[in-house]
GROMACS .gro file of C-alpha atoms in nm:
model
  101
    1MET     CA    1  -2.195   3.516   0.457
    2ASN     CA    2  -2.085   3.673   0.771
    3ARG     CA    3  -1.717   3.720   0.891
    4GLN     CA    4  -1.733   3.432   1.150
    5MET     CA    5  -1.836   3.195   0.860
    6LYS     CA    6  -1.570   3.317   0.644
    7ASN     CA    7  -1.326   3.266   0.906
    8LEU     CA    8  -1.433   2.901   0.967
    9MET     CA    9  -1.423   2.810   0.570
   10ALA     CA   10  -1.052   2.968   0.566
   11GLN     CA   11  -0.968   2.749   0.852
   12ALA     CA   12  -1.109   2.431   0.703
   13GLN     CA   13  -0.957   2.513   0.368
   14LYS     CA   14  -0.638   2.554   0.543
   15MET     CA   15  -0.658   2.237   0.750
   16GLN     CA   16  -0.754   2.057   0.406
   17ALA     CA   17  -0.451   2.175   0.234
   18ASP     CA   18  -0.202   2.077   0.544
   19LEU     CA   19  -0.366   1.739   0.534
   20ALA     CA   20  -0.308   1.688   0.164
   21ARG     CA   21   0.088   1.807   0.226
   22LEU     CA   22   0.084   1.573   0.516
   23GLN     CA   23  -0.034   1.299   0.323
   24ASP     CA   24   0.231   1.366   0.032
   25GLU     CA   25   0.505   1.372   0.312
   26LEU     CA   26   0.376   1.052   0.465
   27ALA     CA   27   0.372   0.874   0.135
   28GLU     CA   28   0.747   0.985   0.052
   29ALA     CA   29   0.911   0.918   0.403
   30ARG     CA   30   1.107   0.619   0.469
   31ILE     CA   31   1.132   0.452   0.804
   32GLU     CA   32   1.356   0.166   0.887
   33GLY     CA   33   1.285  -0.114   1.141
   34GLY     CA   34   1.467  -0.421   1.249
   35SER     CA   35   1.825  -0.522   1.321
   36GLY     CA   36   2.157  -0.579   1.094
   37ALA     CA   37   2.011  -0.912   0.982
   38VAL     CA   38   1.691  -0.799   0.845
   39LYS     CA   39   1.566  -0.439   0.781
   40ALA     CA   40   1.221  -0.354   0.672
   41VAL     CA   41   1.154  -0.001   0.534
   42VAL     CA   42   0.782   0.147   0.548
   43ASN     CA   43   0.673   0.483   0.431
   44GLY     CA   44   0.490   0.712   0.676
   45GLN     CA   45   0.147   0.538   0.591
   46GLY     CA   46   0.279   0.187   0.732
   47GLU     CA   47   0.320   0.040   0.376
   48LEU     CA   48   0.604  -0.197   0.324
   49ILE     CA   49   0.832  -0.045   0.081
   50ASP     CA   50   1.132  -0.274   0.084
   51LEU     CA   51   1.304  -0.550   0.287
   52HIS     CA   52   1.672  -0.598   0.322
   53ILE     CA   53   1.801  -0.972   0.433
   54SER     CA   54   2.173  -0.984   0.480
   55PRO     CA   55   2.368  -1.285   0.334
   56ASP     CA   56   2.468  -1.381   0.696
   57ALA     CA   57   2.093  -1.425   0.773
   58LEU     CA   58   2.047  -1.643   0.480
   59ALA     CA   59   2.357  -1.849   0.566
   60ASP     CA   60   2.180  -1.951   0.862
   61SER     CA   61   1.943  -2.228   0.721
   62ASP     CA   62   1.707  -2.197   1.022
   63ALA     CA   63   1.363  -2.078   0.835
   64SER     CA   64   1.187  -2.032   1.137
   65LEU     CA   65   1.452  -1.765   1.287
   66LEU     CA   66   1.461  -1.591   0.963
   67GLU     CA   67   1.077  -1.573   0.976
   68ASP     CA   68   1.096  -1.422   1.317
   69LEU     CA   69   1.336  -1.169   1.215
   70ILE     CA   70   1.142  -1.047   0.930
   71MET     CA   71   0.823  -1.034   1.110
   72ALA     CA   72   1.005  -0.842   1.403
   73ALA     CA   73   1.163  -0.601   1.132
   74VAL     CA   74   0.833  -0.530   0.959
   75ARG     CA   75   0.636  -0.474   1.325
   76ASP     CA   76   0.919  -0.229   1.410
   77ALA     CA   77   0.908  -0.033   1.114
   78VAL     CA   78   0.552  -0.017   1.116
   79ALA     CA   79   0.565   0.073   1.503
   80ARG     CA   80   0.818   0.347   1.389
   81SER     CA   81   0.583   0.501   1.109
   82ARG     CA   82   0.280   0.522   1.333
   83GLU     CA   83   0.500   0.736   1.590
   84TYR     CA   84   0.618   0.970   1.311
   85SER     CA   85   0.284   0.999   1.129
   86THR     CA   86   0.142   1.060   1.498
   87SER     CA   87   0.425   1.325   1.552
   88ARG     CA   88   0.349   1.498   1.241
   89MET     CA   89  -0.018   1.506   1.274
   90ASN     CA   90   0.045   1.669   1.620
   91ALA     CA   91   0.268   1.922   1.486
   92LEU     CA   92  -0.032   2.036   1.252
   93GLY     CA   93  -0.232   2.070   1.585
   94LEU     CA   94  -0.421   1.746   1.451
   95PRO     CA   95  -0.396   1.502   1.721
   96GLY     CA   96  -0.582   1.189   1.668
   97ALA     CA   97  -0.638   1.265   1.332
   98GLY     CA   98  -0.487   0.906   1.207
   99GLY     CA   99  -0.827   0.809   1.046
  100LEU     CA  100  -0.802   1.105   0.815
  101LEU     CA  101  -0.496   0.992   0.664
   0.00000   0.00000   0.00000
């Protein structure tokens, strides 16, 4: 195997190791979204981990409002998760590599 091919293989192995570490990091990350009434917590992969609803939000018996608050919190957390994972991929020099994770 020539030197250029060995370098290419080494780069590919490093990228593979970097991606594996990034996947672990994203799985462990915790990102919050929402307001004080409802907070959603997702990991760096956008998976919902936890949902916090304040007692005050429950005291207001408007189910429709509570549903809206929950949806907004989850959407906010997922959007922040995407931003986080994109920034981490860019830091590794992998812009647009979201489909690899």
